[in-house]
mmCIF file of C-alpha atoms and ligand atoms in Angstrom:
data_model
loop_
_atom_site.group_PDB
_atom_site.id
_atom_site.type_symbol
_atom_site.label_atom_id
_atom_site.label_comp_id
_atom_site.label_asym_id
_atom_site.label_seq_id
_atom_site.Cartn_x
_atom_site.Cartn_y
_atom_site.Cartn_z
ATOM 1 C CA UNK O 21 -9.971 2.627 -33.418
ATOM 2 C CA UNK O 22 -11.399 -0.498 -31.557
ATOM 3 C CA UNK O 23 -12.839 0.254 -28.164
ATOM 4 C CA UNK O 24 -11.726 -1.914 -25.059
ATOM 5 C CA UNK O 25 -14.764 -3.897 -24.934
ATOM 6 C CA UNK O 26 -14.909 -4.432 -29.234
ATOM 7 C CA UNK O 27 -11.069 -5.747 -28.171
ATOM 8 C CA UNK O 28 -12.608 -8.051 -25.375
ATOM 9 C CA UNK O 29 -15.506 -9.435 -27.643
ATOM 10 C CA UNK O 30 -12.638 -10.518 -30.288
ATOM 11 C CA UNK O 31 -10.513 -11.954 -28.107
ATOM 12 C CA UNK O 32 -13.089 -13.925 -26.376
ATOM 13 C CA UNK O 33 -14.277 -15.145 -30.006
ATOM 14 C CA UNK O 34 -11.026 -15.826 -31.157
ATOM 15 C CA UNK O 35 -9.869 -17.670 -27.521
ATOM 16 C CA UNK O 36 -12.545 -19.866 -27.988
ATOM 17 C CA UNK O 37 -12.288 -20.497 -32.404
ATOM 18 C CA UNK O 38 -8.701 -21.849 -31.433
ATOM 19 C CA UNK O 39 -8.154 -23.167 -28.174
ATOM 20 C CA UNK O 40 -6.731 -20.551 -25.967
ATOM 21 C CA UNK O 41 -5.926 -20.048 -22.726
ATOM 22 C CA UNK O 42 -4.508 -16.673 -21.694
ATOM 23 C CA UNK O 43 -2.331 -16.725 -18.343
ATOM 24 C CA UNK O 44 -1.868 -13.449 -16.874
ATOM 25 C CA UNK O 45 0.886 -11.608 -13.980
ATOM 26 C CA UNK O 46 -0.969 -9.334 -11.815
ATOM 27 C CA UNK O 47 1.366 -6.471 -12.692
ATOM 28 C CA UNK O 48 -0.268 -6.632 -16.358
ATOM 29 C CA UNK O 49 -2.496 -3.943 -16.868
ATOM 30 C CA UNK O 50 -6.590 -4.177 -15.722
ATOM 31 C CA UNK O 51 -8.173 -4.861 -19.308
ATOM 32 C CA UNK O 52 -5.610 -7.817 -19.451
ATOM 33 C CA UNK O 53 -6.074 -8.971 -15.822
ATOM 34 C CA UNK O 54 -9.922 -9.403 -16.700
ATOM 35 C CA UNK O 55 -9.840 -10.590 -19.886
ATOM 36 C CA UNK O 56 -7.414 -13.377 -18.846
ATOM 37 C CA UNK O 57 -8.247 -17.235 -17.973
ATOM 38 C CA UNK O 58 -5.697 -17.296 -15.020
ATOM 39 C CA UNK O 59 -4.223 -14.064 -12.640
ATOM 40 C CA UNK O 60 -1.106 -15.510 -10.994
ATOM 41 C CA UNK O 61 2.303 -14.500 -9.685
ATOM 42 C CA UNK O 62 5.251 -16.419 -11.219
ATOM 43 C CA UNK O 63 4.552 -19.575 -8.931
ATOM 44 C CA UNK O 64 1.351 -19.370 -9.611
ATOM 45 C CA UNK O 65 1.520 -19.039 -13.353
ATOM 46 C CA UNK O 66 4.423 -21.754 -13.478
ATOM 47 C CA UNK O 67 2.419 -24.394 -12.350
ATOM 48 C CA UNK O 68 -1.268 -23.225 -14.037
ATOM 49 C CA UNK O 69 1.366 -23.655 -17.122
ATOM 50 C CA UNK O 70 2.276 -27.121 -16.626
ATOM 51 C CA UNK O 71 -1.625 -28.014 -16.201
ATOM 52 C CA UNK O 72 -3.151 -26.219 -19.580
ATOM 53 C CA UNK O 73 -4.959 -28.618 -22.442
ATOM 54 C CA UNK O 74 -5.522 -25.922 -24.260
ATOM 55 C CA UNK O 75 -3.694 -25.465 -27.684
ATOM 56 C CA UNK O 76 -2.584 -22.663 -27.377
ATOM 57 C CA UNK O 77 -1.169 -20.428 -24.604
ATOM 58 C CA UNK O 78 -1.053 -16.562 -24.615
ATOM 59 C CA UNK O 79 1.463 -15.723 -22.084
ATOM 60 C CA UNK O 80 0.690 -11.840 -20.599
ATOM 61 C CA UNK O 81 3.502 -11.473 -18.468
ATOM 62 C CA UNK O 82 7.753 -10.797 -19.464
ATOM 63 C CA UNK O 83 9.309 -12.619 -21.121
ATOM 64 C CA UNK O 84 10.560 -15.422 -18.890
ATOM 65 C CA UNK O 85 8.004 -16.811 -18.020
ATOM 66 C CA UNK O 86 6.682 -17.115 -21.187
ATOM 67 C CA UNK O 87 9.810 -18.976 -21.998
ATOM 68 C CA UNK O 88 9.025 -21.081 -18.482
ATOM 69 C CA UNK O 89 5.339 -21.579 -19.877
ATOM 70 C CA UNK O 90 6.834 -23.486 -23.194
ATOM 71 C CA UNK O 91 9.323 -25.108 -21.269
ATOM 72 C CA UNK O 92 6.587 -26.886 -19.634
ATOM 73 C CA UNK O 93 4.840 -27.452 -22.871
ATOM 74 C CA UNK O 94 7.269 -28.066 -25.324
ATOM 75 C CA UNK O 95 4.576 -29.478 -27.864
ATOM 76 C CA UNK O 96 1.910 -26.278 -27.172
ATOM 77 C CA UNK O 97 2.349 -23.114 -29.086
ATOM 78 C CA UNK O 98 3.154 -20.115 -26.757
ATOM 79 C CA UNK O 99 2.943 -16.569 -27.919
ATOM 80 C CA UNK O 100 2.933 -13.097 -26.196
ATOM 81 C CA UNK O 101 1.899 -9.944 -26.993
ATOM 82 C CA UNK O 102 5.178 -8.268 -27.601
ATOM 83 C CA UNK O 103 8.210 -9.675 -27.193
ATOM 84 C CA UNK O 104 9.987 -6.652 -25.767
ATOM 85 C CA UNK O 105 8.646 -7.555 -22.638
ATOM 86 C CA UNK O 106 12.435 -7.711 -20.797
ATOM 87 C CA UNK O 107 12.929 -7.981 -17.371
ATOM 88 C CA UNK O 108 15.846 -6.067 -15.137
ATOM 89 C CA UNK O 109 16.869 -8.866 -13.821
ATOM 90 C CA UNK O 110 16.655 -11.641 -16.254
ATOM 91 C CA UNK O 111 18.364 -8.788 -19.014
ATOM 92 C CA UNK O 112 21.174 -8.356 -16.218
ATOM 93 C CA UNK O 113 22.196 -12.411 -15.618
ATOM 94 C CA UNK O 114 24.064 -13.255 -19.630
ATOM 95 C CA UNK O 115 24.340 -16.683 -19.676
ATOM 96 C CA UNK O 116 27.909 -16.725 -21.161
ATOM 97 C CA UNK O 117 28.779 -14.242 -17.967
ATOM 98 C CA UNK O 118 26.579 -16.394 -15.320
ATOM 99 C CA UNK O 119 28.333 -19.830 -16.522
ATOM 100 C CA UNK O 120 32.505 -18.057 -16.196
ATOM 101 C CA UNK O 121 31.053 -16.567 -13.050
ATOM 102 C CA UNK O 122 29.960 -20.670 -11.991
ATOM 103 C CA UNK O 123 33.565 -21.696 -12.804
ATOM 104 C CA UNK O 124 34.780 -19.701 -9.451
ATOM 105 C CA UNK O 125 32.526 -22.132 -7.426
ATOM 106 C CA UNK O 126 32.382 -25.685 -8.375
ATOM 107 C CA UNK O 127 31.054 -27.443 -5.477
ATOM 108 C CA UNK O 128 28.168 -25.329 -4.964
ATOM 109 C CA UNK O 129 24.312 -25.985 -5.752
ATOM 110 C CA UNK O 130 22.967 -23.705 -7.899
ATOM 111 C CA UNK O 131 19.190 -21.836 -7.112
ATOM 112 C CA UNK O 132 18.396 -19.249 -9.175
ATOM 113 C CA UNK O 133 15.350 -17.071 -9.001
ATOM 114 C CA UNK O 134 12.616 -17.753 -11.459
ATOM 115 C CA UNK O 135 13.332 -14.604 -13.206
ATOM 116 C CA UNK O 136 16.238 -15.451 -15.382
ATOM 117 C CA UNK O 137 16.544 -16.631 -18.832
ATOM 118 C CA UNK O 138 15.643 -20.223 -20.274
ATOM 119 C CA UNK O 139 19.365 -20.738 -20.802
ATOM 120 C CA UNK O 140 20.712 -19.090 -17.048
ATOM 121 C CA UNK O 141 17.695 -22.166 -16.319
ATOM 122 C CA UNK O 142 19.921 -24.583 -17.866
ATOM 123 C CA UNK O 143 23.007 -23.879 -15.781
ATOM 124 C CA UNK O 144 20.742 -24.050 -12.403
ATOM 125 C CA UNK O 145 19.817 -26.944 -10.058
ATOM 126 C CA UNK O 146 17.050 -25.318 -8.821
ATOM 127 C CA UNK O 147 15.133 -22.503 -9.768
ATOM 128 C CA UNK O 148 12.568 -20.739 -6.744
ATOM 129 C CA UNK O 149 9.829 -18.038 -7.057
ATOM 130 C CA UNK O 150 9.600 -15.458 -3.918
ATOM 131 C CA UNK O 151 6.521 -17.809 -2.739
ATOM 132 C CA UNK O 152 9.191 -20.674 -2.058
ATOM 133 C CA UNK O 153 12.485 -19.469 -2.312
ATOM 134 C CA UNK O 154 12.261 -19.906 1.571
ATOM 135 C CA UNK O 155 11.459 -23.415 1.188
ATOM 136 C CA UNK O 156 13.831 -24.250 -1.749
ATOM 137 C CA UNK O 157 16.916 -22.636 0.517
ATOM 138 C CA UNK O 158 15.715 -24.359 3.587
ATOM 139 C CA UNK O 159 15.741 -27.975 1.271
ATOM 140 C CA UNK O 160 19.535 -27.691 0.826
ATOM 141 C CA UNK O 161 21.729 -29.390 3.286
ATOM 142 C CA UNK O 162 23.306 -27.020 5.471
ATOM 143 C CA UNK O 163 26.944 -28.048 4.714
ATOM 144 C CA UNK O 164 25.990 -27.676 1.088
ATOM 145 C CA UNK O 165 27.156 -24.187 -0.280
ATOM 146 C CA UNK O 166 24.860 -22.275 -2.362
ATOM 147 C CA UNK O 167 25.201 -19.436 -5.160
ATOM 148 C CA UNK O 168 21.974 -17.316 -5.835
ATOM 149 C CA UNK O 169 21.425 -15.452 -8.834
ATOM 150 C CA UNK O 170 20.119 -13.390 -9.971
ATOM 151 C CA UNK O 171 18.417 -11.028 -7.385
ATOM 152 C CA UNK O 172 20.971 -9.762 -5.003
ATOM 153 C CA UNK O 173 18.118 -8.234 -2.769
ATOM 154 C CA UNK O 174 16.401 -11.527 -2.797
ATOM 155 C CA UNK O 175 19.393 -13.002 -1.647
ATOM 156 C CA UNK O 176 19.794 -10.885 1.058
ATOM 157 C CA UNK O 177 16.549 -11.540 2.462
ATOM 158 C CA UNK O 178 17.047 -14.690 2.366
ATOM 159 C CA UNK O 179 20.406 -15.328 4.002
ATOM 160 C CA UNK O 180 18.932 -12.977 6.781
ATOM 161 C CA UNK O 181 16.057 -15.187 6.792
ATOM 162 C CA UNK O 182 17.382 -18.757 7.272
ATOM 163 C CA UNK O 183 20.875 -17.597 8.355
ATOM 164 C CA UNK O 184 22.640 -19.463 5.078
ATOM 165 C CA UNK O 185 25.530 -18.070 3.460
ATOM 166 C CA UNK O 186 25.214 -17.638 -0.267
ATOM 167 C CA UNK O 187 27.600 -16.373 -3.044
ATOM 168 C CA UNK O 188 25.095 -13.849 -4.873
ATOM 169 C CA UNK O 189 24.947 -12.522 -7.984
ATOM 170 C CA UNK O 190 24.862 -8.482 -8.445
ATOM 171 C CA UNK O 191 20.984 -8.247 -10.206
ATOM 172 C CA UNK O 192 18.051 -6.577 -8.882
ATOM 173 C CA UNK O 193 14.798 -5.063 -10.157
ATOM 174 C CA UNK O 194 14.484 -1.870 -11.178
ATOM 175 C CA UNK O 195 10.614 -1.048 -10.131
ATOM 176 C CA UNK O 196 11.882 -2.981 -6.608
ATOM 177 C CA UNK O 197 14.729 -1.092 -5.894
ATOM 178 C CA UNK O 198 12.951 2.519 -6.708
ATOM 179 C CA UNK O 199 11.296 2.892 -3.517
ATOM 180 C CA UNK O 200 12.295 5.564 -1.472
ATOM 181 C CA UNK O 201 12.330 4.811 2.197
ATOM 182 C CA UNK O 202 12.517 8.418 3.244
ATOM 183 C CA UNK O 203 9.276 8.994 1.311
ATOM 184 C CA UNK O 204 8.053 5.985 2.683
ATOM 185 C CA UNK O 205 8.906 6.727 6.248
ATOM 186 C CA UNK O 206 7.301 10.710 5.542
ATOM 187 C CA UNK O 207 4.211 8.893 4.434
ATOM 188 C CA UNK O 208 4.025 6.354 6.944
ATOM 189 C CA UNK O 209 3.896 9.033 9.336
ATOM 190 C CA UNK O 210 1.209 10.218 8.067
ATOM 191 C CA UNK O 211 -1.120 7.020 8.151
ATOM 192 C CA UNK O 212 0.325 5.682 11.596
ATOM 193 C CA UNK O 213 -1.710 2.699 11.587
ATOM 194 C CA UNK O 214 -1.253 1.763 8.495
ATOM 195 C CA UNK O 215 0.473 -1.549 7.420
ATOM 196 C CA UNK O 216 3.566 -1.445 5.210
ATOM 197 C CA UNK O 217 3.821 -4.681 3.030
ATOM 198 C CA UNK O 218 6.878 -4.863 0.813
ATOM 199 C CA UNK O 219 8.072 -7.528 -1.443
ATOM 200 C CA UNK O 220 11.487 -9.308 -1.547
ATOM 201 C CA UNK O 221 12.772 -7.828 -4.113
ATOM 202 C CA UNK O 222 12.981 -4.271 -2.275
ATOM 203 C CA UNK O 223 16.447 -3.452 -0.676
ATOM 204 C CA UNK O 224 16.781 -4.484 2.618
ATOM 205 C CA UNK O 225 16.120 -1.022 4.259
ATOM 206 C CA UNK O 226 12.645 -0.931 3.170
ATOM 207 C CA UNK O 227 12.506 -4.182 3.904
ATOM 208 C CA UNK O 228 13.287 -3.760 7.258
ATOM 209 C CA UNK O 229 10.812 -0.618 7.876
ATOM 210 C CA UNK O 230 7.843 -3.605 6.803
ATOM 211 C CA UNK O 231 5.371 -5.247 8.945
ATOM 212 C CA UNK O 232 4.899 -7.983 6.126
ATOM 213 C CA UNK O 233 7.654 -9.211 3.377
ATOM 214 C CA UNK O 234 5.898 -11.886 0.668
ATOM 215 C CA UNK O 235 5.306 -12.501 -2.952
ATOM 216 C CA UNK O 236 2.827 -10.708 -5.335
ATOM 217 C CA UNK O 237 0.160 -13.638 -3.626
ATOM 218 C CA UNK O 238 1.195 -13.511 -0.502
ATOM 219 C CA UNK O 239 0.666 -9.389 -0.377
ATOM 220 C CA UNK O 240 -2.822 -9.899 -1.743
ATOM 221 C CA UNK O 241 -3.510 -13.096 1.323
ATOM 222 C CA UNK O 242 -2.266 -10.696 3.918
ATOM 223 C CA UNK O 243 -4.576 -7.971 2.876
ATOM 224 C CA UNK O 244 -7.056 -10.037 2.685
ATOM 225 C CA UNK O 245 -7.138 -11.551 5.710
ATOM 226 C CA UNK O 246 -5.534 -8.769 8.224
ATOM 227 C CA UNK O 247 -8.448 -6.410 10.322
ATOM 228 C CA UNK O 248 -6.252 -3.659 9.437
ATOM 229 C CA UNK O 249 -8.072 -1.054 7.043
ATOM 230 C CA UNK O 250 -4.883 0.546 5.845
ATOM 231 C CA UNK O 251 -2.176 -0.554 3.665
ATOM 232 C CA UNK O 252 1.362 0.820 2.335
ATOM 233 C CA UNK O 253 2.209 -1.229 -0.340
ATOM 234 C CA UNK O 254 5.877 -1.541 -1.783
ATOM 235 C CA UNK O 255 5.598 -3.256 -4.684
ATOM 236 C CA UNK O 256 4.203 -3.233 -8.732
ATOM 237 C CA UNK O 257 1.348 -0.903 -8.727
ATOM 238 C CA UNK O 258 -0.262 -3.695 -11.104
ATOM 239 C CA UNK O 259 -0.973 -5.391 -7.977
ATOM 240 C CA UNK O 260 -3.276 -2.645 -6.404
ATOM 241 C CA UNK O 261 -6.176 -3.797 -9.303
ATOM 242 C CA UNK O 262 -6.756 -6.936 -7.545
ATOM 243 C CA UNK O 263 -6.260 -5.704 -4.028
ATOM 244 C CA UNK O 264 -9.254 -2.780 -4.271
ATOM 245 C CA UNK O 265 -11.225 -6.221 -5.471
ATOM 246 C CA UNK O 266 -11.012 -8.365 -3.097
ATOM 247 C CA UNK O 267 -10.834 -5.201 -0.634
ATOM 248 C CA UNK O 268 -13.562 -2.344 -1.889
ATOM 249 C CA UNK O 269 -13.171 -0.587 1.729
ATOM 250 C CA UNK O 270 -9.485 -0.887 2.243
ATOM 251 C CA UNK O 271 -6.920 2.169 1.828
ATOM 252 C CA UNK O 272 -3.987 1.244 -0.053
ATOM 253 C CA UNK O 273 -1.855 3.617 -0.730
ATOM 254 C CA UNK O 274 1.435 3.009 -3.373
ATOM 255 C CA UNK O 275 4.982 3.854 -1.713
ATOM 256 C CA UNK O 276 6.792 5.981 -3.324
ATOM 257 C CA UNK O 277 9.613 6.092 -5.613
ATOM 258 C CA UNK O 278 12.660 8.077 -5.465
ATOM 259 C CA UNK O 279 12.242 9.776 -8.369
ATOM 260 C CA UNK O 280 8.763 10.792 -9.034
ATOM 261 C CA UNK O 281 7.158 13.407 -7.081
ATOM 262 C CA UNK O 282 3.605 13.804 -8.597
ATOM 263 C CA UNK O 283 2.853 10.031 -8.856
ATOM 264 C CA UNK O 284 3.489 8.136 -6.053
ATOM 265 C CA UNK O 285 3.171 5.038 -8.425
ATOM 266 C CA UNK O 286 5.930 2.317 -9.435
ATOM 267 C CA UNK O 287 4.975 0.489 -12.698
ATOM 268 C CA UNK O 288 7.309 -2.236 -14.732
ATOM 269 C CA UNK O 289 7.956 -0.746 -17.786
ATOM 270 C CA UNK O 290 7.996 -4.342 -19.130
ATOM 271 C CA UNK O 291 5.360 -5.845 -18.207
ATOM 272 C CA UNK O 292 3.191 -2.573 -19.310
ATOM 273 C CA UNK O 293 4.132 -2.527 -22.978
ATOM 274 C CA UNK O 294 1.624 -5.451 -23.227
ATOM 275 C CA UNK O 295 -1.856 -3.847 -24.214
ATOM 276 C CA UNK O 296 -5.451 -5.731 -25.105
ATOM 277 C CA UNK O 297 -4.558 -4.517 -28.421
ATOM 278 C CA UNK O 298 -1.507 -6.380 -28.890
ATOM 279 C CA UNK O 299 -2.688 -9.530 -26.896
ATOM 280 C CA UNK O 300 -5.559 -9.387 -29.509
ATOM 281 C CA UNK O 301 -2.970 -9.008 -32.448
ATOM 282 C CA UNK O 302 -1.042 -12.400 -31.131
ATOM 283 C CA UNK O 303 -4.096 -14.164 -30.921
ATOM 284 C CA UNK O 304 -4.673 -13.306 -34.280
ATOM 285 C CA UNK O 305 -1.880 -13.537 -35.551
ATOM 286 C CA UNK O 306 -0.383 -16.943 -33.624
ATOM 287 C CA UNK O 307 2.931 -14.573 -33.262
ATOM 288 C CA UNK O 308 5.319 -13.945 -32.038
ATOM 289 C CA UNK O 309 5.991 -17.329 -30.520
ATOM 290 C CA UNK O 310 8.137 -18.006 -27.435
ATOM 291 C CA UNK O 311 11.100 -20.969 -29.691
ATOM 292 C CA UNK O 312 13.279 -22.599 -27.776
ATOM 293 C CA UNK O 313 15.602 -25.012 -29.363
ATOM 294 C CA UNK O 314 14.920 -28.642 -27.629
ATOM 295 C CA UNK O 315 18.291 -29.167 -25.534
ATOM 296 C CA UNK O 316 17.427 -25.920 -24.173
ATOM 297 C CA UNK O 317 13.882 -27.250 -22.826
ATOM 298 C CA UNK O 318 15.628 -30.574 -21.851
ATOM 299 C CA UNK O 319 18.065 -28.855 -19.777
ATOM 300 C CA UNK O 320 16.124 -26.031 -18.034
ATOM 301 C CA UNK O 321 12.583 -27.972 -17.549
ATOM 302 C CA UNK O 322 14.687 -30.227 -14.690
ATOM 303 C CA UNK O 323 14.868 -27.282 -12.293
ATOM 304 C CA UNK O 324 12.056 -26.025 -12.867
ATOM 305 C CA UNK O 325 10.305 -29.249 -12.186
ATOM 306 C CA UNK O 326 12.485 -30.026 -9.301
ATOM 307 C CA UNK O 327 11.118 -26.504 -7.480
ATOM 308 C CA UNK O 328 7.244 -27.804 -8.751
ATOM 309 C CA UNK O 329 7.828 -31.040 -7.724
ATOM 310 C CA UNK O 330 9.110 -29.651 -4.169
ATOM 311 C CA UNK O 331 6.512 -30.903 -1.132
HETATM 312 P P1 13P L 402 6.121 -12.809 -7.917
HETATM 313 O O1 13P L 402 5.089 -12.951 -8.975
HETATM 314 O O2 13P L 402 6.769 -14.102 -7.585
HETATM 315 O O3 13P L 402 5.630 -12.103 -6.706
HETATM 316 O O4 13P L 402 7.309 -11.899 -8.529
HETATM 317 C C1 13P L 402 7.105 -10.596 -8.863
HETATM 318 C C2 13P L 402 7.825 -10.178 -10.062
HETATM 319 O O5 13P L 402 8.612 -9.288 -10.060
HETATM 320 C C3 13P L 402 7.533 -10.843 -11.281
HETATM 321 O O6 13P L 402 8.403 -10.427 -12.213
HETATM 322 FE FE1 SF4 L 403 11.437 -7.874 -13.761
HETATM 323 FE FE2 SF4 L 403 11.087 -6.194 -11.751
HETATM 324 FE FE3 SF4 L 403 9.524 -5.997 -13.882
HETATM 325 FE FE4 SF4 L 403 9.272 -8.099 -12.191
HETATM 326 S S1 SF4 L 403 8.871 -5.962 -11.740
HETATM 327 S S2 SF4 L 403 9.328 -8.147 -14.418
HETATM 328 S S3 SF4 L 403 11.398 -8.380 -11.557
HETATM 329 S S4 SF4 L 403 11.743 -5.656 -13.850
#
């Protein structure tokens, strides 16, 4: 069996043998988080993606944004560690049911949330991340009416936000939406000066128990740069690697989940059947690769570009 650091030295030799870059989410696990070129959240990663010259890109993330990685760079090869890395959300937005549900509203723009598939992408005017999605609603015309899909909680945070109306689709995430906000409130009590942070994709009562509401980046800016010592945080446990780094003397504590009493701590399934082993595998291998047939690409990259391209 290799060791983790006989799995780093090979990937390092082999990254650098072919070309490779290796973008990384910061809910991937901490062997992949330091072995990786690039830590990002999805806006992040987006646009590092539309910037690589490398040949190759190893995408350690789900599966979306792998398929957003190749979208960017239809002539680069794009593999992942295991393609079973799914997402709640992009898994619960078909396309076939997304474009019949469309039909009901003709005149309206179309913004759907970065996590979706490359082919929900193609029926969409413009995607957002939860760094902009703020910005992206705020871009529309207020007379303009707007669907949002496919993160209902997202949606909701952001109609209370900038007081739009939107048509939203029923999705949410899984890992967001397992938070318990009696446990949270129990806990809370117990570390009264602590600060809760929560991300968007939580349901609105834990949002509104939060002193702070942002993406995976914007979490790790506010700890960063708050004098508080003590930190709640309701979101991807992945996230807490990076935190303790750029914090060593900060308390952060996971909120809990509903259903697990010993461990107070919420992991994506998906994003954690990535391993080194398997991103060292891909590498190896060149497979599996992230295909996309071409009027796919054509279609989705205009979104997507139209959210990068956003000032
Ligand atoms: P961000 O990276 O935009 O914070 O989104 C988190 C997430 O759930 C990624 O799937
Ligand atoms: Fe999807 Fe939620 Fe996992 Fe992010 S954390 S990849 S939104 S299931």
């Amino acid at each position: 069996m290799k060791t983790t650091s006989d799995l780093k030295e090979k990937i390092l030799e082999l990254k650098k043998r072919k070309n490779v870059v290796i973008l990384a989410h910061y809910y991937q696990e901490e062997a992949i988080q330091e072995i990786a070129d690039f830590v990002g959240d999805s806006l992040e990663l987006s646009r590092k993606a539309s910037q690589v010259d490398a040949d190759i890109i190893v995408f350690a993330g789900v599966y979306f944004m792998a398929e957003t990685a190749k979208i960017v760079n239809p002539n680069k090869k794009v593999i992942v560690p295991d393609v079973k890395a799914g997402c709640s959300l992009a898994d619960g937005c078909p396309p076939d049911e997304f474009k019949t549900f469309l039909e009901n509203y003709p005149n309206h723009i179309v913004v759907t949330y970065i996590n979706c598939t490359a082919e929900v992408k193609t029926l969409t005017d413009i995607v957002c991340t939860s760094s902009n999605a703020k910005k992206v609603i705020t871009s529309i015309p207020d007379d303009q009416p707007i669907v949002f899909a496919p993160d209902k909680n997202l949606g909701k945070y952001l109609i209370s936000e900038t007081g739009r109306e939107m048509v939203l689709w029923e999705g949410s995430c899984i890992v967001h939406e397992a938070f318990s906000l009696e446990k949270l409130i129990d806990l809370y009590k117990k570390h009264p000066t602590a600060t809760i942070i929560a991300h968007p994709e939580s349901e609105r009562h834990i949002l509104k128990v939060a002193h702070y509401i942002g993406s995976t980046s914007g979490m790790l800016n506010h700890v960063k740069n708050s004098s508080n010592d003590t930190f709640i945080v309701a979101t991807e446990a992945g996230i807490l690697h990076q935190m303790q780094l750029d914090n060593p003397t900060k308390i952060l504590i996971p909120a809990p989940s509903k259903e697990d009493n010993t461990c107070a701590c919420s992991e994506c399934a998906f994003m954690k059947v990535n391993t080194l082993e398997k991103l060292y595998q891909c590498l190896k291998d060149e497979s599996p690769e992230v295909k996309l047939n071409n009027e796919i690409i054509e279609k989705a990259r205009i979104p997507i570009y139209k959210m990068l391209d956003l000032k």
